[in-house]
Short mmCIF file of C-alpha atoms and ligand atoms in Angstrom, two decimals:
data_model
loop_
_atom_site.label_atom_id
_atom_site.label_comp_id
_atom_site.label_asym_id
_atom_site.label_seq_id
_atom_site.Cartn_x
_atom_site.Cartn_y
_atom_site.Cartn_z
CA UNK A 1 -0.03 0.01 0.02
CA UNK A 2 1.21 3.53 -0.85
CA UNK A 3 1.77 6.06 1.90
CA UNK A 4 -0.45 9.00 1.06
CA UNK A 5 -1.67 12.02 2.84
CA UNK A 6 -5.04 10.55 4.13
CA UNK A 7 -7.94 12.74 4.97
CA UNK A 8 -8.98 12.48 8.66
CA UNK A 9 -10.72 9.16 8.96
CA UNK A 10 -14.29 8.53 10.06
CA UNK A 11 -13.88 6.95 13.44
CA UNK A 12 -17.66 6.23 13.90
CA UNK A 13 -17.73 2.57 12.96
CA UNK A 14 -16.03 0.11 15.33
CA UNK A 15 -12.93 -1.70 13.99
CA UNK A 16 -10.42 -2.74 16.63
CA UNK A 17 -6.97 -4.34 16.36
CA UNK A 18 -6.34 -7.83 17.59
CA UNK A 19 -3.91 -6.95 20.36
CA UNK A 20 -2.00 -4.10 21.96
CA UNK A 21 1.00 -2.66 20.03
CA UNK A 22 4.24 -0.88 21.09
CA UNK A 23 6.59 1.36 19.17
CA UNK A 24 9.85 3.03 20.12
CA UNK A 25 12.08 5.76 18.77
CA UNK A 26 14.67 7.99 20.39
CA UNK A 27 15.77 11.65 20.71
CA UNK A 28 18.41 13.01 18.38
CA UNK A 29 20.93 15.85 18.18
CA UNK A 30 22.11 17.52 15.08
CA UNK A 31 25.89 18.01 15.16
CA UNK A 32 25.91 20.01 11.98
CA UNK A 33 23.58 21.17 9.22
CA UNK A 34 20.23 22.17 10.87
CA UNK A 35 18.35 24.55 8.58
CA UNK A 36 20.79 24.35 5.68
CA UNK A 37 19.72 20.71 5.36
CA UNK A 38 16.28 22.03 4.35
CA UNK A 39 17.91 23.58 1.30
CA UNK A 40 19.66 20.35 0.22
CA UNK A 41 22.90 20.71 2.04
CA UNK A 42 24.27 17.79 4.20
CA UNK A 43 23.76 17.27 7.92
CA UNK A 44 25.26 15.01 10.59
CA UNK A 45 22.92 13.84 13.38
CA UNK A 46 23.25 11.42 16.26
CA UNK A 47 20.46 9.41 17.94
CA UNK A 48 20.50 9.66 21.80
CA UNK A 49 19.64 6.02 22.57
CA UNK A 50 19.17 6.52 26.26
CA UNK A 51 16.39 9.16 25.68
CA UNK A 52 13.50 7.05 24.43
CA UNK A 53 10.03 7.89 23.13
CA UNK A 54 7.70 4.88 23.69
CA UNK A 55 4.19 4.68 22.35
CA UNK A 56 1.60 1.99 23.32
CA UNK A 57 -1.75 1.41 21.67
CA UNK A 58 -4.57 -0.90 22.72
CA UNK A 59 -7.95 -1.70 21.34
CA UNK A 60 -10.99 0.05 22.79
CA UNK A 61 -14.69 -0.02 22.02
CA UNK A 62 -14.98 3.64 23.15
CA UNK A 63 -13.98 6.56 20.80
CA UNK A 64 -10.21 6.71 20.34
CA UNK A 65 -8.35 8.33 23.18
CA UNK A 66 -4.87 9.96 23.49
CA UNK A 67 -2.73 10.27 26.52
CA UNK A 68 0.37 12.39 25.86
CA UNK A 69 2.49 14.95 27.81
CA UNK A 70 -0.04 14.94 30.68
CA UNK A 71 -3.05 15.50 28.45
CA UNK A 72 -5.73 12.78 28.28
CA UNK A 73 -8.90 12.98 26.16
CA UNK A 74 -10.68 11.93 22.98
CA UNK A 75 -8.28 11.84 20.01
CA UNK A 76 -10.77 13.96 17.96
CA UNK A 77 -10.54 16.72 20.61
CA UNK A 78 -6.79 16.75 21.04
CA UNK A 79 -5.31 20.26 21.22
CA UNK A 80 -3.45 21.71 18.28
CA UNK A 81 -0.04 20.74 19.74
CA UNK A 82 -0.94 17.11 19.16
CA UNK A 83 -2.07 17.53 15.50
CA UNK A 84 0.95 15.65 14.18
CA UNK A 85 0.28 12.65 16.48
CA UNK A 86 -3.36 12.64 15.31
CA UNK A 87 -2.08 12.70 11.69
CA UNK A 88 0.34 9.88 12.49
CA UNK A 89 -2.44 7.73 13.92
CA UNK A 90 -4.63 8.37 10.84
CA UNK A 91 -1.78 7.73 8.45
CA UNK A 92 -0.79 4.45 10.16
CA UNK A 93 -4.33 3.22 10.39
CA UNK A 94 -4.85 3.89 6.65
CA UNK A 95 -1.64 2.14 5.84
CA UNK A 96 -2.77 -0.85 8.01
CA UNK A 97 -6.11 -0.98 6.15
CA UNK A 98 -8.14 -0.20 9.26
CA UNK A 99 -8.94 3.48 8.95
CA UNK A 100 -11.79 3.38 11.39
CA UNK A 101 -10.13 1.38 14.20
CA UNK A 102 -10.63 2.63 17.71
CA UNK A 103 -7.50 2.81 19.87
CA UNK A 104 -6.27 4.03 23.20
CA UNK A 105 -2.97 5.67 22.48
CA UNK A 106 -0.34 6.58 24.97
CA UNK A 107 3.07 8.30 24.50
CA UNK A 108 5.82 8.33 27.15
CA UNK A 109 8.90 10.58 26.46
CA UNK A 110 12.21 10.38 28.31
CA UNK A 111 13.12 13.88 27.04
CA UNK A 112 11.35 17.23 26.93
CA UNK A 113 9.34 18.40 23.87
CA UNK A 114 10.23 21.45 21.77
CA UNK A 115 13.87 21.41 22.69
CA UNK A 116 15.43 20.63 19.30
CA UNK A 117 15.72 16.92 20.40
CA UNK A 118 13.28 15.68 17.66
CA UNK A 119 10.30 15.04 19.88
CA UNK A 120 7.64 15.60 17.22
CA UNK A 121 9.31 13.16 14.76
CA UNK A 122 10.01 10.73 17.62
CA UNK A 123 6.47 10.83 18.87
CA UNK A 124 5.02 10.33 15.29
CA UNK A 125 7.46 7.54 14.61
CA UNK A 126 6.72 5.70 17.85
CA UNK A 127 2.93 5.98 17.42
CA UNK A 128 3.10 4.75 13.80
CA UNK A 129 5.23 1.75 14.82
CA UNK A 130 2.82 0.95 17.72
CA UNK A 131 -0.25 1.08 15.44
CA UNK A 132 1.36 -1.12 12.78
CA UNK A 133 2.53 -3.51 15.51
CA UNK A 134 -1.06 -3.81 16.85
CA UNK A 135 -2.22 -4.99 13.41
CA UNK A 136 0.90 -7.15 12.74
CA UNK A 137 1.73 -5.09 9.62
CA UNK A 138 5.15 -5.73 8.25
CA UNK A 139 6.63 -2.49 7.04
CA UNK A 140 9.72 -1.40 5.19
CA UNK A 141 11.92 1.43 6.68
CA UNK A 142 11.04 3.59 3.62
CA UNK A 143 7.35 3.29 4.47
CA UNK A 144 7.97 4.22 8.15
CA UNK A 145 9.93 7.22 6.94
CA UNK A 146 7.14 8.26 4.50
CA UNK A 147 4.44 7.84 7.18
CA UNK A 148 6.52 9.88 9.72
CA UNK A 149 6.95 12.60 7.12
CA UNK A 150 3.17 12.83 6.60
CA UNK A 151 2.94 13.72 10.40
CA UNK A 152 6.05 15.94 10.27
CA UNK A 153 4.50 18.13 7.61
CA UNK A 154 1.83 18.98 10.08
CA UNK A 155 4.50 19.78 12.82
CA UNK A 156 7.06 21.66 10.63
CA UNK A 157 5.50 22.52 7.22
CA UNK A 158 8.45 21.49 5.01
CA UNK A 159 10.65 19.02 7.00
CA UNK A 160 13.93 17.87 5.42
CA UNK A 161 13.36 14.31 6.73
CA UNK A 162 16.45 14.50 8.96
CA UNK A 163 14.46 14.24 12.19
CA UNK A 164 12.32 11.37 10.97
CA UNK A 165 15.49 9.49 9.99
CA UNK A 166 17.70 10.33 13.04
CA UNK A 167 15.10 9.52 15.64
CA UNK A 168 14.85 5.92 14.31
CA UNK A 169 18.48 5.42 13.63
CA UNK A 170 20.90 3.09 15.37
CA UNK A 171 24.02 5.20 14.90
CA UNK A 172 25.15 8.64 13.80
CA UNK A 173 24.11 9.52 10.27
CA UNK A 174 25.05 11.69 7.35
CA UNK A 175 21.85 12.93 5.70
CA UNK A 176 21.44 14.86 2.41
CA UNK A 177 18.38 15.25 0.30
CA UNK A 178 16.70 12.24 1.67
CA UNK A 179 19.82 9.96 1.32
CA UNK A 180 21.24 8.54 4.61
CA UNK A 181 24.55 6.85 5.41
CA UNK A 182 25.90 5.72 8.70
CA UNK A 183 28.90 7.74 10.01
CA UNK A 184 31.70 6.26 12.07
CA UNK A 185 32.72 8.86 14.61
CA UNK A 186 36.41 8.25 15.41
CA UNK A 187 36.53 11.08 17.89
CA UNK A 188 38.20 10.88 21.25
CA UNK A 189 35.84 13.54 22.64
CA UNK A 190 32.63 13.90 24.59
CA UNK A 191 29.50 15.88 23.71
CA UNK A 192 27.57 17.78 26.36
CA UNK A 193 23.92 18.49 25.59
CA UNK A 194 22.27 21.24 27.64
CA UNK A 195 18.67 22.21 27.73
CA UNK A 196 18.03 26.00 27.73
CA UNK A 197 14.58 25.35 29.26
CA UNK A 198 13.05 27.57 26.54
CA UNK A 199 10.52 26.07 24.16
CA UNK A 200 11.67 26.48 20.54
CA UNK A 201 9.31 26.25 17.56
CA UNK A 202 10.99 24.56 14.55
CA UNK A 203 7.99 25.62 12.37
CA UNK A 204 8.66 29.21 13.31
CA UNK A 205 12.45 29.18 12.77
CA UNK A 206 12.21 27.30 9.52
CA UNK A 207 9.48 29.76 8.40
CA UNK A 208 11.73 32.67 9.44
CA UNK A 209 14.67 31.52 7.24
CA UNK A 210 12.29 30.77 4.31
CA UNK A 211 11.01 34.35 4.52
CA UNK A 212 14.52 35.81 4.68
CA UNK A 213 15.56 33.55 1.85
CA UNK A 214 12.81 35.08 -0.28
CA UNK A 215 13.21 38.61 0.96
CA UNK A 216 16.93 38.80 0.88
CA UNK A 217 18.49 35.83 -1.01
CA UNK A 218 21.81 37.58 -1.58
CA UNK A 219 22.44 37.57 2.21
CA UNK A 220 20.72 34.29 3.24
CA UNK A 221 21.98 32.04 0.43
CA UNK A 222 25.72 32.46 1.15
CA UNK A 223 25.10 31.79 4.84
CA UNK A 224 23.32 28.55 4.10
CA UNK A 225 26.07 27.57 1.56
CA UNK A 226 28.63 28.29 4.19
CA UNK A 227 26.81 26.03 6.74
CA UNK A 228 26.79 23.39 4.00
CA UNK A 229 30.56 23.67 3.41
CA UNK A 230 31.27 23.56 7.16
CA UNK A 231 29.19 20.36 7.46
CA UNK A 232 30.90 18.71 4.52
CA UNK A 233 34.29 19.50 6.03
CA UNK A 234 33.07 18.39 9.55
CA UNK A 235 32.43 14.94 8.03
CA UNK A 236 36.11 14.65 7.29
CA UNK A 237 36.98 15.87 10.81
CA UNK A 238 34.61 13.40 12.36
CA UNK A 239 36.23 10.49 10.43
CA UNK A 240 39.81 11.71 11.06
CA UNK A 241 39.25 12.42 14.73
CA UNK A 242 40.19 16.12 14.48
CA UNK A 243 38.63 17.48 17.68
CA UNK A 244 40.09 20.99 17.32
CA UNK A 245 38.84 21.35 13.80
CA UNK A 246 35.42 20.16 14.77
CA UNK A 247 35.19 22.52 17.73
CA UNK A 248 36.16 25.54 15.63
CA UNK A 249 33.45 24.45 13.08
CA UNK A 250 30.83 24.24 15.82
CA UNK A 251 31.62 27.84 16.83
CA UNK A 252 31.37 28.96 13.15
CA UNK A 253 28.16 27.13 12.64
CA UNK A 254 26.65 28.71 15.80
CA UNK A 255 27.69 32.19 14.54
CA UNK A 256 26.09 31.57 11.19
CA UNK A 257 22.87 30.20 12.64
CA UNK A 258 22.78 33.36 14.90
CA UNK A 259 23.26 35.54 11.74
CA UNK A 260 20.35 33.66 10.16
CA UNK A 261 18.18 34.75 13.13
CA UNK A 262 17.63 31.33 14.85
CA UNK A 263 19.68 31.74 18.08
CA UNK A 264 18.68 33.92 21.03
CA UNK A 265 20.34 35.58 24.02
CA UNK A 266 20.03 32.42 26.24
CA UNK A 267 21.56 30.09 23.57
CA UNK A 268 24.45 32.69 23.02
CA UNK A 269 25.05 32.78 26.78
CA UNK A 270 25.04 29.04 27.16
CA UNK A 271 27.43 28.47 24.22
CA UNK A 272 29.71 31.22 25.68
CA UNK A 273 29.60 29.58 29.13
CA UNK A 274 30.55 26.25 27.66
CA UNK A 275 33.59 27.75 25.87
CA UNK A 276 34.68 29.59 29.03
CA UNK A 277 34.56 26.24 30.88
CA UNK A 278 36.93 24.71 28.27
CA UNK A 279 34.68 23.46 25.50
CA UNK A 280 36.50 23.08 22.21
CA UNK A 281 33.40 24.39 20.47
CA UNK A 282 29.65 24.96 21.16
CA UNK A 283 26.54 25.56 19.08
CA UNK A 284 22.82 25.42 19.14
CA UNK A 285 21.26 22.20 17.94
CA UNK A 286 17.91 21.72 16.15
CA UNK A 287 15.47 24.45 15.17
CA UNK A 288 16.85 27.07 17.60
CA UNK A 289 15.43 30.13 19.42
CA UNK A 290 15.26 27.89 22.43
CA UNK A 291 15.83 24.20 22.92
CA UNK A 292 19.28 22.75 23.43
CA UNK A 293 22.96 23.63 22.86
CA UNK A 294 25.78 21.16 22.35
CA UNK A 295 29.42 21.56 23.49
CA UNK A 296 32.48 19.50 22.56
CA UNK A 297 34.82 18.35 25.36
CA UNK A 298 38.25 16.69 25.02
CA UNK A 299 37.99 14.51 28.13
CA UNK A 300 35.23 13.13 30.31
CA UNK A 301 36.46 15.32 33.19
CA UNK A 302 36.16 18.36 30.93
CA UNK A 303 32.68 17.26 29.88
CA UNK A 304 31.66 17.10 33.57
CA UNK A 305 33.12 20.53 34.24
CA UNK A 306 31.35 21.99 31.19
CA UNK A 307 28.04 20.40 32.21
CA UNK A 308 28.34 21.93 35.66
CA UNK A 309 29.16 25.31 34.19
CA UNK A 310 26.14 25.06 31.84
CA UNK A 311 23.92 24.22 34.91
CA UNK A 312 25.35 27.30 36.69
CA UNK A 313 24.60 29.36 33.61
CA UNK A 314 20.91 28.35 33.76
CA UNK A 315 20.62 25.13 31.75
CA UNK A 316 17.65 23.11 33.09
CA UNK A 317 19.14 19.70 32.15
CA UNK A 318 22.42 18.33 30.85
CA UNK A 319 23.48 15.00 29.32
CA UNK A 320 26.98 13.78 28.36
CA UNK A 321 27.63 11.42 25.45
CA UNK A 322 30.65 9.59 24.15
CA UNK A 323 29.96 9.51 20.36
CA UNK A 324 32.83 7.12 19.71
CA UNK A 325 30.96 4.51 21.75
CA UNK A 326 28.62 3.91 18.80
CA UNK A 327 29.04 0.78 16.73
CA UNK A 328 28.20 1.41 13.11
CA UNK A 329 26.79 -1.43 11.11
CA UNK A 330 28.96 -2.15 8.07
C1 MEV B 401 15.01 20.49 13.14
O1 MEV B 401 15.37 19.46 14.07
C2 MEV B 401 15.95 20.45 11.95
C3 MEV B 401 15.72 21.52 10.91
O2 MEV B 401 16.82 21.45 9.96
C4 MEV B 401 14.43 21.30 10.11
C5 MEV B 401 14.47 20.10 9.20
O3 MEV B 401 15.50 19.58 8.85
O4 MEV B 401 13.33 19.78 8.69
C6 MEV B 401 15.68 22.94 11.54
#
């Protein structure tokens, strides 16, 4: 069956799955290439496998119900912030051939929403997997991607597909124009992720750059191209283990993203605090104007000190990752 863009289904007639279903995805960070990836340039992203998004669905004879982020109620009455989950449910039910099925849907996230960690794509991906699991539908990775993109178009307007891919990936990825390859990170370094505590809207920041791109292409285009060039070179640094080169490129990428108008005072402060505490480089990650920053540390002791400094500077949460610990499938 083809993945389409189904119109909202009529949930009036009863059609229940045989059993409960479960689906899981994870958070992600973008190391390089947010925003420029929307214009066809490359990006490098890393799944955060310890920050899971789990969705469970079970059959019900009552009207379909959603429980997500503390909100519980009829799926048909879900607030606008859940529109992409509602779309994900509809798209998955259409794909399964049970458009009118009634389900109780529950999502559980181990990371906060609207922080550039991919929560909308992760939630859509987990719900789609749970629904298909409930109907024992075998599905190809390309179909899962297409279904998640149907929901992501509701969340972001024109998603590149990077979030849909990274939140279901096993290892760091290189992504460009829909094509994905695994990246081996040979880097003796640590990445500190820090939450600014501010909600960021990817739809808003992607929209802002699109408007600037139309209004002032002679200024916006070279900045996006420069981000693309930095990302392409960062791929070589990641493979070669050049920590200094990568840190400098993170600083440059943050400056360009700020010039594009998607940073804010808090993200600038946090990245500066990370550098003062010894980070080799730091940048915002994801849509921006809120959400998270990432900082590169040479040692695990440096990473701990940088995480503490970020906490002192107002970060509401920090996580430390060793990207070289990923095993990349051949
Ligand atoms: C958001 O996590 C990443 C963006 O590049 C948007 C996209 O790729 O669709 C800002």
